Structures are given as C-alpha cells and as structure tokens.
Tab-separated table of C-alpha atoms in Angstrom:
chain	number	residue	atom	x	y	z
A	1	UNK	CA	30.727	28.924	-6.278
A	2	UNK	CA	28.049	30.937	-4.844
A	3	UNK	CA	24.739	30.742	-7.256
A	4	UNK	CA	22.271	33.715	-5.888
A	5	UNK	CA	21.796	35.416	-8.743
A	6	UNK	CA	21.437	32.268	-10.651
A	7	UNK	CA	18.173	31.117	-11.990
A	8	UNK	CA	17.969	27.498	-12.527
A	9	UNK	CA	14.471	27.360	-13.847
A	10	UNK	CA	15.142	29.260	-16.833
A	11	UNK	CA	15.697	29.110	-20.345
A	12	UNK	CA	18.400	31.297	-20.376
A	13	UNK	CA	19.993	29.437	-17.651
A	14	UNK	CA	20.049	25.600	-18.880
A	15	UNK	CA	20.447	26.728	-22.669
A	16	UNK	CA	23.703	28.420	-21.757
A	17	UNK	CA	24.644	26.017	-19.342
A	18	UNK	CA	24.558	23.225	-22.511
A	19	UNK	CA	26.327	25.889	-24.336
A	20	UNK	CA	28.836	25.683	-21.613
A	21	UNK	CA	29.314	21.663	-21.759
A	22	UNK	CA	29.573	21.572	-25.627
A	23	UNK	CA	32.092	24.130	-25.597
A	24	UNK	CA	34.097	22.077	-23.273
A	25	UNK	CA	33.733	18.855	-25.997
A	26	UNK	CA	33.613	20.884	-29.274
A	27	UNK	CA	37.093	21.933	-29.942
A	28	UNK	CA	38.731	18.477	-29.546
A	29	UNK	CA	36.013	15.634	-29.775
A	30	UNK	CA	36.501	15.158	-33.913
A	31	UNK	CA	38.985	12.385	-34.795
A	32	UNK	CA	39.668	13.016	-38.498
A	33	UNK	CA	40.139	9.378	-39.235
A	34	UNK	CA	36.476	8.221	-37.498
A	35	UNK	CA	34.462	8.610	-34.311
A	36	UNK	CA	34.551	11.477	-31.742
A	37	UNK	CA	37.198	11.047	-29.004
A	38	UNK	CA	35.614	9.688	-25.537
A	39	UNK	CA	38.626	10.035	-22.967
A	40	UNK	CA	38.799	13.391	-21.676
A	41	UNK	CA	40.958	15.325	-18.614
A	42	UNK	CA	39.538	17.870	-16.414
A	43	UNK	CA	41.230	20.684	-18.758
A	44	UNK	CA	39.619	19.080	-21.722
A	45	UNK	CA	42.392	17.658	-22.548
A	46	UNK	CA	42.394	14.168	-24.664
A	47	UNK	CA	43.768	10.870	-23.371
A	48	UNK	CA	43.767	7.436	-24.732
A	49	UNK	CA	42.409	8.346	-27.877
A	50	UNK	CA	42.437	4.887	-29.180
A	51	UNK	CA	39.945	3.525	-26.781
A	52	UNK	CA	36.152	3.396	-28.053
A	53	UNK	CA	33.045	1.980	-26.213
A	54	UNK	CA	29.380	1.337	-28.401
A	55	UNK	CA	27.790	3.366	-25.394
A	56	UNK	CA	30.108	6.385	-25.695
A	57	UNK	CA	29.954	6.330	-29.496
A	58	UNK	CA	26.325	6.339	-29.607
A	59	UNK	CA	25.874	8.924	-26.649
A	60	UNK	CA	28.266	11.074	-28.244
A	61	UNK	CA	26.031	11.346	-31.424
A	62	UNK	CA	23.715	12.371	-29.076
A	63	UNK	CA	24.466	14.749	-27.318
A	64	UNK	CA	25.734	16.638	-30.883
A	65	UNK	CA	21.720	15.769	-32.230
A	66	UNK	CA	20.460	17.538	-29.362
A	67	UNK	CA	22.732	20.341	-29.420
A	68	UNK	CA	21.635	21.137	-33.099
A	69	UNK	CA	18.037	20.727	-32.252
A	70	UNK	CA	18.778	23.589	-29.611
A	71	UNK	CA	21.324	25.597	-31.309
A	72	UNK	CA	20.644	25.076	-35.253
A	73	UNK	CA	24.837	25.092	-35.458
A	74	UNK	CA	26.100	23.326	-38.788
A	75	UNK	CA	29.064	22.130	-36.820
A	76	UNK	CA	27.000	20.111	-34.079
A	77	UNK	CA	24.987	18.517	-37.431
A	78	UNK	CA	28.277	17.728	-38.813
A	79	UNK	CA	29.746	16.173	-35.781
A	80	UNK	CA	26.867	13.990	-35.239
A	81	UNK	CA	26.405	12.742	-38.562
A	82	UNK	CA	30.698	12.052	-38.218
A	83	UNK	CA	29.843	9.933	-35.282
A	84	UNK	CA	26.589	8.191	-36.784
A	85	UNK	CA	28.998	6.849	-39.503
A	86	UNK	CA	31.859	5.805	-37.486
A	87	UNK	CA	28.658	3.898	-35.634
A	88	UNK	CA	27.729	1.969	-38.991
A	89	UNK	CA	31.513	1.786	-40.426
A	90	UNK	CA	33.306	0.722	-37.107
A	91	UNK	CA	31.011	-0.770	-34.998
A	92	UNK	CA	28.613	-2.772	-36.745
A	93	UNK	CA	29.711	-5.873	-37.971
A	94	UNK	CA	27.222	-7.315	-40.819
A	95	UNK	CA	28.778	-10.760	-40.809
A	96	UNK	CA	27.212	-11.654	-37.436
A	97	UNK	CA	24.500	-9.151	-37.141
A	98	UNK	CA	26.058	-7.336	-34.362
A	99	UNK	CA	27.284	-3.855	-32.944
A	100	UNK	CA	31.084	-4.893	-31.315
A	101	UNK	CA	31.022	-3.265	-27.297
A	102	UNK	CA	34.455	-1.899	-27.077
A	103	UNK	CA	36.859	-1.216	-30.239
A	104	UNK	CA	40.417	-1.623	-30.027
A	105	UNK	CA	42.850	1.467	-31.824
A	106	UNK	CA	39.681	3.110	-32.204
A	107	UNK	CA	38.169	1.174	-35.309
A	108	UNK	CA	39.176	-3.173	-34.792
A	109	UNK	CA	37.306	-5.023	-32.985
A	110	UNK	CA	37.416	-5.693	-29.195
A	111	UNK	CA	34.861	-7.098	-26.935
A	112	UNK	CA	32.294	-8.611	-29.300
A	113	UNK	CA	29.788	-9.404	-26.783
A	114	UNK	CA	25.984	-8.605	-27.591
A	115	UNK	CA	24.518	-6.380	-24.922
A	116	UNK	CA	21.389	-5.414	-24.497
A	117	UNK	CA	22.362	-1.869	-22.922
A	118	UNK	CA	24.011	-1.023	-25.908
A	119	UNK	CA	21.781	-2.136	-28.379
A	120	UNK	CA	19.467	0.633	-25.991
A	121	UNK	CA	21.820	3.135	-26.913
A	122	UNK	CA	21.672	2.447	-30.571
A	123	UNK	CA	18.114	2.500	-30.984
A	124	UNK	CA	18.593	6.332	-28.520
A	125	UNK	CA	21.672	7.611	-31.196
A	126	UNK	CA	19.221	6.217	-34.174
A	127	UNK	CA	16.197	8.205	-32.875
A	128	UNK	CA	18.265	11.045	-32.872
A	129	UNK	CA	19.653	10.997	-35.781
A	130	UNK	CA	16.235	10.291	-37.513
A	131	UNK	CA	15.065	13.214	-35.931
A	132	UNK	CA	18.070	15.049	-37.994
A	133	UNK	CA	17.774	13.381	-41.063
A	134	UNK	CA	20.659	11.649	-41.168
A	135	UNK	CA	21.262	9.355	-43.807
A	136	UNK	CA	20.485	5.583	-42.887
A	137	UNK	CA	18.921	6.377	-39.309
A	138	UNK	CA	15.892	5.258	-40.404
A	139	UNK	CA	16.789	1.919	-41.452
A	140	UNK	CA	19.451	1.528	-38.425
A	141	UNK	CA	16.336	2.404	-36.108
A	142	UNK	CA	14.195	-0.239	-37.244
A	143	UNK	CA	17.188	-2.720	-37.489
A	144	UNK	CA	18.405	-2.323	-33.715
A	145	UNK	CA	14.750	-2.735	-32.710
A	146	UNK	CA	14.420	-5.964	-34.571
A	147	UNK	CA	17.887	-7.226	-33.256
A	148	UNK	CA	16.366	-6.201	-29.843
A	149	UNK	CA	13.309	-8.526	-30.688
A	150	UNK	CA	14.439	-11.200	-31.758
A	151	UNK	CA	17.471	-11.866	-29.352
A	152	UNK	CA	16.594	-10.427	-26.027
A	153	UNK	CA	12.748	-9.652	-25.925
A	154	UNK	CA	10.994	-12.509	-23.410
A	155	UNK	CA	6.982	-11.884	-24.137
A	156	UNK	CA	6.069	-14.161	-21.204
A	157	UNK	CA	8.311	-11.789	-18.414
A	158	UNK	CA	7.488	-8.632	-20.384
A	159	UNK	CA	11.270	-7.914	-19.998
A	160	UNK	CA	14.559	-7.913	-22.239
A	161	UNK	CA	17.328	-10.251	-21.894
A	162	UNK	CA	21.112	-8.747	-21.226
A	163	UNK	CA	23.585	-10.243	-22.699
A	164	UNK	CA	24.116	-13.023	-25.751
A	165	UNK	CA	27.520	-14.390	-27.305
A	166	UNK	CA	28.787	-13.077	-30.294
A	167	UNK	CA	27.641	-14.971	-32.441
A	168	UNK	CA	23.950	-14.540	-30.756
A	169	UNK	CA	24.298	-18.675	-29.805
A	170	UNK	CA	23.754	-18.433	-25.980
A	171	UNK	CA	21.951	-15.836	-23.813
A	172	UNK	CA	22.852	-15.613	-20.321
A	173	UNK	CA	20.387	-16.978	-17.674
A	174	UNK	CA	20.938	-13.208	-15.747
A	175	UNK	CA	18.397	-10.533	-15.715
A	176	UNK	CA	18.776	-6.877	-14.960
A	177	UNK	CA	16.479	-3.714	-15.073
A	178	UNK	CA	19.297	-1.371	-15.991
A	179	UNK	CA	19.306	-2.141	-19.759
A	180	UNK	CA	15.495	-2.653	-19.855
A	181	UNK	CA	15.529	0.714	-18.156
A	182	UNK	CA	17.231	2.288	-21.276
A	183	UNK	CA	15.739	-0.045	-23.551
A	184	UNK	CA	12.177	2.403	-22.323
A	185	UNK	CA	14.129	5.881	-22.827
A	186	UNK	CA	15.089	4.719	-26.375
A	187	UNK	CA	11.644	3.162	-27.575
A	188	UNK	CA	10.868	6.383	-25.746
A	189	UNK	CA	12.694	8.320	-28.258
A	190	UNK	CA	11.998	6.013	-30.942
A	191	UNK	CA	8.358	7.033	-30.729
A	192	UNK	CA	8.942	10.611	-30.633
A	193	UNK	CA	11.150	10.670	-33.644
A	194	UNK	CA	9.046	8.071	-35.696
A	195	UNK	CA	5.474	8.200	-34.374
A	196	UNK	CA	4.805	4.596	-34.791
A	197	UNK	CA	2.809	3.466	-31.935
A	198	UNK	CA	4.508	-0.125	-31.665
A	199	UNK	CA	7.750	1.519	-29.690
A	200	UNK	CA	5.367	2.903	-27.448
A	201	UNK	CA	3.280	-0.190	-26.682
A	202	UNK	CA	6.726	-1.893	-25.798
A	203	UNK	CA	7.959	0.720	-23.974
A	204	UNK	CA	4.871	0.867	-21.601
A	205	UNK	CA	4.901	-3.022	-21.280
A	206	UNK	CA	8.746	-2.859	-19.893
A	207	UNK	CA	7.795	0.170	-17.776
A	208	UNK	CA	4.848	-1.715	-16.215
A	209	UNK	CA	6.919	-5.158	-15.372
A	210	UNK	CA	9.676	-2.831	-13.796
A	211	UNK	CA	8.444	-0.369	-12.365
A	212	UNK	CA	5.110	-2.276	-10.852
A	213	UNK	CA	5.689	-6.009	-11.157
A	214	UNK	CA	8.808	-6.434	-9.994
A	215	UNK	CA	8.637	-3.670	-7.571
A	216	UNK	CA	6.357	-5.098	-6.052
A	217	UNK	CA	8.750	-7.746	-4.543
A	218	UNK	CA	11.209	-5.365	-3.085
A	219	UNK	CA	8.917	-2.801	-1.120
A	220	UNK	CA	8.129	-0.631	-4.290
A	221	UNK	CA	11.601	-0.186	-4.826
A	222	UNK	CA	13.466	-1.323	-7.880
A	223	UNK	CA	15.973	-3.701	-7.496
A	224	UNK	CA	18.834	-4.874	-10.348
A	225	UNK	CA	19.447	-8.489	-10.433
A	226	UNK	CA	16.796	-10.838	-11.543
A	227	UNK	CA	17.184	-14.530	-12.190
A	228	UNK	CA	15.518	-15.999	-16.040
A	229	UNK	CA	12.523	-16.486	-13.538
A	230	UNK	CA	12.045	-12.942	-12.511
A	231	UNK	CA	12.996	-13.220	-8.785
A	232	UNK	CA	15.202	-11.448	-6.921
A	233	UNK	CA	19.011	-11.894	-6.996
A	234	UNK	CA	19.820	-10.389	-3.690
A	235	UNK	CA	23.402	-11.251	-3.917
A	236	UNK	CA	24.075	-10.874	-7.666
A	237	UNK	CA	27.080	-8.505	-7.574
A	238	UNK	CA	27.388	-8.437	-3.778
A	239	UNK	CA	30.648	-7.394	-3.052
A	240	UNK	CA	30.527	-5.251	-6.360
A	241	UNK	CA	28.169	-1.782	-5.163
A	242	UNK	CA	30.429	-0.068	-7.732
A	243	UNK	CA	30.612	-1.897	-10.652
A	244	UNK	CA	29.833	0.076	-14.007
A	245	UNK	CA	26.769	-1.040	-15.195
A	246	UNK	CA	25.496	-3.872	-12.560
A	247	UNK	CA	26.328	-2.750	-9.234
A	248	UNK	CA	24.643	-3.856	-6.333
A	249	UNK	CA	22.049	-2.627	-4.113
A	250	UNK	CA	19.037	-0.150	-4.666
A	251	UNK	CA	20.182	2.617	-6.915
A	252	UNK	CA	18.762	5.910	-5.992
A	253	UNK	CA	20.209	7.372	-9.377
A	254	UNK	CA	17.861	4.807	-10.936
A	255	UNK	CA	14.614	5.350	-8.744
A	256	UNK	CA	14.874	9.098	-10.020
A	257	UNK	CA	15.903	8.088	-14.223
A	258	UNK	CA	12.340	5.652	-13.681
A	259	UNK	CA	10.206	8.969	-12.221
A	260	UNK	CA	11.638	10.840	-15.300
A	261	UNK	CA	10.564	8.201	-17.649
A	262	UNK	CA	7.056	7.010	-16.726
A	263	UNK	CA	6.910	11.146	-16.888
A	264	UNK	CA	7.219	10.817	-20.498
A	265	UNK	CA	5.701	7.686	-20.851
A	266	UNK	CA	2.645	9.494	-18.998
A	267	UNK	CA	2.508	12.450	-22.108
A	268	UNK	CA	1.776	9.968	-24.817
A	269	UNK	CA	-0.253	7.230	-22.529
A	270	UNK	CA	-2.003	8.843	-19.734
A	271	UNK	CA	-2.553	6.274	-17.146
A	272	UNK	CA	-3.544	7.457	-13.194
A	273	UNK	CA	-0.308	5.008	-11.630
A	274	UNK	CA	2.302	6.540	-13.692
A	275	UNK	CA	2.885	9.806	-12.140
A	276	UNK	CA	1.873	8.152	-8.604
A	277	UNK	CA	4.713	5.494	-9.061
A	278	UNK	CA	6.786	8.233	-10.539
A	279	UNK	CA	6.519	10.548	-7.286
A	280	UNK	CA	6.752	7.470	-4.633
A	281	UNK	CA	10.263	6.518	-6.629
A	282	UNK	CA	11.528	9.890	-6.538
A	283	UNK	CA	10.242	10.675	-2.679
A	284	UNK	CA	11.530	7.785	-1.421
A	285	UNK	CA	14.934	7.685	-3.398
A	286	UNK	CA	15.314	11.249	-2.114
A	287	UNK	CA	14.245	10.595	1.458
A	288	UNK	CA	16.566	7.819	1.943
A	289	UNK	CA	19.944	9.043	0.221
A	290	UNK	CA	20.613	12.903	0.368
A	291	UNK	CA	23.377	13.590	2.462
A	292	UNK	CA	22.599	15.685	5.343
A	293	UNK	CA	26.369	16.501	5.853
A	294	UNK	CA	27.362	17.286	2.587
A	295	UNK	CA	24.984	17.033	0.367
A	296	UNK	CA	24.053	15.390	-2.582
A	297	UNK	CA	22.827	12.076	-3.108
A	298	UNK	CA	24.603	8.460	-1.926
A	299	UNK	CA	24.956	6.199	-4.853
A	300	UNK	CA	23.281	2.892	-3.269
A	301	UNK	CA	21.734	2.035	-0.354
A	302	UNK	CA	20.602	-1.866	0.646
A	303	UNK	CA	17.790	-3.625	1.183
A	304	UNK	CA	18.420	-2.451	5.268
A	305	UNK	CA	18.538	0.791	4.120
A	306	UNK	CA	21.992	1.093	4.817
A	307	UNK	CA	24.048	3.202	2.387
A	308	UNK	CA	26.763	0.876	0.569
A	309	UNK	CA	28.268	3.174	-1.356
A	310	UNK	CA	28.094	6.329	-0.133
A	311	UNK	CA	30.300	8.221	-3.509
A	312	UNK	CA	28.194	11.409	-5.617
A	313	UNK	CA	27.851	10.755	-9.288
A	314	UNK	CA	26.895	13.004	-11.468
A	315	UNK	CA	24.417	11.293	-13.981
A	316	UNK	CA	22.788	10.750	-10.533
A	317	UNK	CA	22.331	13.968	-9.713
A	318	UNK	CA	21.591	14.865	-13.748
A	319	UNK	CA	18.556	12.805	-13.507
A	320	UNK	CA	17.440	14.085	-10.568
A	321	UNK	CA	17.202	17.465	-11.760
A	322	UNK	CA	15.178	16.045	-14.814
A	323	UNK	CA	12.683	13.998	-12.470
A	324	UNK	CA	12.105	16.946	-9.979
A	325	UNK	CA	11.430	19.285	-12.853
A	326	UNK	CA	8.771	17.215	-14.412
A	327	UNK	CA	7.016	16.377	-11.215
A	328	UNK	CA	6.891	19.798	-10.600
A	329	UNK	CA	5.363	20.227	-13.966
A	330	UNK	CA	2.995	17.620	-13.181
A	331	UNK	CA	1.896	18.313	-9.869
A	332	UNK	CA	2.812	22.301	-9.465
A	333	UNK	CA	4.303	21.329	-5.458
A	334	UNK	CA	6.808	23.625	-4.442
A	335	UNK	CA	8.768	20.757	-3.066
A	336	UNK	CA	9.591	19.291	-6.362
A	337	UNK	CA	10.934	22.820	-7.152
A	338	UNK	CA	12.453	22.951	-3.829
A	339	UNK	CA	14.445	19.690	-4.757
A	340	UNK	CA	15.207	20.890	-8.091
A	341	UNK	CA	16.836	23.977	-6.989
A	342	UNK	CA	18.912	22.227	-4.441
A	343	UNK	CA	19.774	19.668	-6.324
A	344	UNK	CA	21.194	22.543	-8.674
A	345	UNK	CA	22.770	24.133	-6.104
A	346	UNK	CA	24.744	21.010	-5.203
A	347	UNK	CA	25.639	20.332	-8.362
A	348	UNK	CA	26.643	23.991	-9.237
A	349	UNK	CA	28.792	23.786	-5.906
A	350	UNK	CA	30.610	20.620	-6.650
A	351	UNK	CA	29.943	18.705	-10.181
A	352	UNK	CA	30.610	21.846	-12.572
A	353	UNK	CA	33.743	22.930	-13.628
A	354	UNK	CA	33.471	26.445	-13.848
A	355	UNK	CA	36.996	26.976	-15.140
A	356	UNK	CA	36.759	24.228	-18.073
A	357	UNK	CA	33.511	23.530	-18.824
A	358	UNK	CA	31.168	20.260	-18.126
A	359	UNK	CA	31.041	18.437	-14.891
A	360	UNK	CA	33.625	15.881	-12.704
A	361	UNK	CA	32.151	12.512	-13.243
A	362	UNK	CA	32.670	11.298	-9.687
A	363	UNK	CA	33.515	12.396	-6.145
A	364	UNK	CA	33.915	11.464	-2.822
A	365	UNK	CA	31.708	11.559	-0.007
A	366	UNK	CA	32.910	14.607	1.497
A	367	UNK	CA	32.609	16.108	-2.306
A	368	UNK	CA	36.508	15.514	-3.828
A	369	UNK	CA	37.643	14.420	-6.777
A	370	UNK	CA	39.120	11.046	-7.334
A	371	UNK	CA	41.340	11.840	-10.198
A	372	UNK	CA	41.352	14.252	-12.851
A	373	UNK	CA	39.590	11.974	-15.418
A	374	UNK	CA	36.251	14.162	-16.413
A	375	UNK	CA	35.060	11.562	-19.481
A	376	UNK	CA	36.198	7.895	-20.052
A	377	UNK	CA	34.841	5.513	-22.737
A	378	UNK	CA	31.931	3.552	-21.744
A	379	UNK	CA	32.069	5.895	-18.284
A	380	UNK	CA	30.415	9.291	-19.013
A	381	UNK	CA	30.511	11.777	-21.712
A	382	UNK	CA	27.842	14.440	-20.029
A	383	UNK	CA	24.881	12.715	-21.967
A	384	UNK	CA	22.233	12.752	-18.378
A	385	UNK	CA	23.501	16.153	-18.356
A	386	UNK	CA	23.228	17.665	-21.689
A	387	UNK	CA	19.597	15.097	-21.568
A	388	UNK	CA	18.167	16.554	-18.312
A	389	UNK	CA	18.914	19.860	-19.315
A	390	UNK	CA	17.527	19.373	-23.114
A	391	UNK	CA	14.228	17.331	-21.053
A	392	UNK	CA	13.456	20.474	-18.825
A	393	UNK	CA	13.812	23.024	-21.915
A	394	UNK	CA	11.130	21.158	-23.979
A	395	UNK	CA	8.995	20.858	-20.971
A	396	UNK	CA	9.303	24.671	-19.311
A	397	UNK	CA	6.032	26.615	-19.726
C-alpha cells in the first residue's frame, strides 16, 4: 500500500495506528466465563478458544493497560482488569507457589513448568496494572519479583535462571538471555510504575552481564545459550533456528529489543556505555540482516554471519521501529530516522492488514504469508507492536 502521504513520526499517526490494532482485538477478545481469547484469524476471527498461554494472558492485559493510558476508554480498563483476574483465578496456583504456562479448556491446568520468561511477563502485566490501579497489582508485583528472587536469581553470574520443575525442586543447568532480556523490560516497568529503586538496580545489573559481559565473548554480539557457567552454548538448539522462544543463532530482533532497553535504562541511570552499546547493537544488527531484495529484516544470522533463517517477523520489525526512534531521540542522526521510516515503510507494505486491522505475525522471505493465523497463544498478540508504538508516543518531542 503506497504510504506518501503518511507520516510515521507523528502523534496522529501511531495513536491511530494503535487505534487501528485494538479495534481489530476489541470486539471479540472478552470470554465471558474468564480471560481474553488469544487465537485469532486474519479476519479477526476466533479459533481454538480453549487454548491459553501465561505469556498471552499477561500480554493481553497489557496491551488493554496501555490502551487506556492512551485512550482513557472504560472498556480497555474493563478488559484489562477481566484479564488481570483470570491471571490470579486461573493461572496462579497458591498450593505450589506458581503461575501454570499453558491452561487446558481455557481455565485447568496444563504445562505446570516454572519459567522464568513468564514470570517476566507477570511482573510486565503487574506493572501495568499497578499503573491502573487495579486491585491486587500491587501485591502480585512484589510477589512475582520475590518468586523471581528466590528461584531463578544467581548473584554470582548477575543473571536469572530459566526454567525450574513444578514444584520449584530442580532448576535446569541451561542458561539463556531471552528471559533475562524480559526479566530487564519488566523491572523496567516495575520501576516506572512503583518508583522503588531496587527494580532498577537489578535491572541495570542484568543489562550489564548481557549486554557487556557476555557480549564480550561473541564479538559484541549477544548470543542465547549459556551453560550454568556462563559460556557459550554454540550448539544449544542447533538444528532448531526457529524454535519459539530459544532458537538458535544471533537474533537480530533481539540486538534491536537490547538498544531499546538500555535506552530506557539510560533515562533513569545515565551511564556513557549505554547508548554506545545501544547504537553498536542496533548498527550492526541492521547492517548484517536487512534484506536488500525484499526488504525487511532476516530473523537469525550465525556466528559466520550467514543468515539461518532468513523468515520476517513482525515483533522484529516492532522493535526496530522502537530502537531507531529512541536513538534518534538520543543522538538527533538522520540515519536513525532514516531506518525508522523504512522500517515503517516495510512494515506498512507487508506486516499490516489494512483490510482487518493489526499485523500478519510471520512471512516468508519473499514477504508471503504462511497461513492465515494472525495471533496464537503463547505466539503473538501485537504486544511489540501496540509497545513500540506506545514507547515512541511517550518519547516524541
């Protein structure tokens, strides 16, 4: 779709284009009996109503926080406070001291295994929701954070843990930046909404061992897989480049989401090698994977600089925009602007749906769908996009 007159950079632009993505959710997300429905067609459209994932539920909640900060619409307060409860009443299961990962007929339990990730996403709904006032996000803030502490935080790697039994017995030996990634964006947000400095010490320790430590074994890029030690697991996931939440090989979608971040980080604790990492993750990530041919951004590349998986996805592109934005903020280059305008454009082209609303989750090389899925539990629900959008807004001029 051509884009002239379009003006990315504005207000008017990105608070309509939100508009545009709720409006796609809105009229069939509510599930009278609990929860907001996660599987969605292109034509908005539910399927597989039953099926519930702790990351959906909790981005879901949101998404509908963040559209009532930007709207002031009773209806978006309503549906997030529906989904906060379904959070506390469905997921959270007092007898063990856990949040259950998937849910099975939308409210018994499925996959019961403790996961750092979503615990991140818990702590991100909570911070929300306290930012709302919604009743017991407080209290579930400060609970996920202690969970967080006690099971997965390592004080001698300055990193979390991933992933614990049930019954919080065992924690596995791996080690991943993905969920310590999010683990920053929601102590992140946990500071914003709360102001107590002790989510932002911890989120500038986990920043630090990422995005500098451990970068600085793999060329200043950050890699995934880490053994209990801290060292590289060059072959962890292997012959996986598209799994969900551990694939293998450099992520460029995950360079960019770190530039955005130590951006933030950089607004409440100024330090000189934040925005420098932040610009050297996003250059490079950039440099490497856009797609001269088509466009848009690979999803990995290896440690040859090979791409291995050469598919668009859209969070990637979501967080792009968001990263660009703020380094042009930072540093006033016109390339950052450059990038975020043709970033944009790409994504205007190819990830929107102009005739339904919100954008495809995932497409080809040469820029085609693979099915007519838009949203699947655990998968994508438009929360980088309504979040990069929301992230420029607060930050325009």
């Amino acid at each position: 779709m051509a884009s002239a007159a379009v003006n990315f950079y504005s207000r008017q632009f990105l608070l309509g284009h939100v508009r545009s993505i709720l409006d796609f959710y809105t009229p069939a997300a509510f599930d009278p009996t609990g929860g907001l429905y996660q599987n969605y067609k292109d034509d908005g459209s539910i399927f597989a109503p039953e099926r519930r994932h702790l990351v959906s539920s909790c981005r879901m909640v949101f998404n509908f926080c963040k559209a009532y900060e930007l709207f002031g619409d009773e209806v978006y307060r309503a549906f997030a406070a529906h989904g906060f409860r379904y959070l506390h009443d469905r997921h959270w299961d007092p007898g063990r001291s856990g949040y259950h990962w998937t849910l099975k007929e939308g409210h018994h339990p499925g996959d019961q295994t403790n996961h750092c990730y979503g615990l991140a996403f818990v702590m991100l709904c909570c911070a929300a929701a306290s930012e709302l006032g919604l009743e017991r996000a407080d209290q579930s803030l400060d609970q996920v954070f202690e969970l967080m502490e006690q099971h997965f935080w390592d004080s001698a790697a300055g990193v979390y843990a991933d992933e614990a039994t049930p019954d919080w017995s065992r924690v596995s030996a791996y080690r991943g930046q993905n969920a310590n990634m999010h683990s920053c964006e929601s102590l992140l947000a946990a500071f914003e909404a709360t102001g107590k400095v002790h989510f932002l010490d911890r989120a500038l320790t986990v920043a630090r061992t990422v995005t500098v430590d451990l970068a600085s074994s793999s060329d200043g890029l950050i890699w995934e897989h880490f053994t209990p030690e801290l060292k590289i697991d060059w072959d962890y996931n292997r012959d996986d480049p598209k799994n969900l939440y551990r694939p293998w090989g450099f992520q460029p979608g995950h360079q960019v989401e770190w530039s955005k971040l130590l951006m933030t980080l950089y607004d409440h604790r100024s330090e000189d090698w934040m925005p420098r990492r932040a610009q050297e993750l996003f250059d490079r990530a950039l440099a490497i994977c856009w797609d001269p041919t088509h466009g848009g951004i690979f999803y990995g590349f290896g440690p040859d600089g090979r791409i291995c998986d050469a598919d668009k996805y859209f969070w990637v592109h979501a967080e792009a925009i968001a990263a660009a934005a703020r380094l042009y903020q930072h540093t006033e280059s016109p390339q950052y602007l450059d990038w975020y305008n043709r970033l944009w454009q790409y994504a205007w082209e190819h990830f929107v749906d102009h005739q339904h609303g919100a954008w495809y989750r995932v497409l080809r090389e040469n820029n085609q769908k693979y099915s007519d899925e838009k949203s699947a539990a655990g998968a994508k629900c438009d929360y980088h996009t309504i979040g990069a959008c929301w992230d420029v807004l607060r930050h325009l001029p």
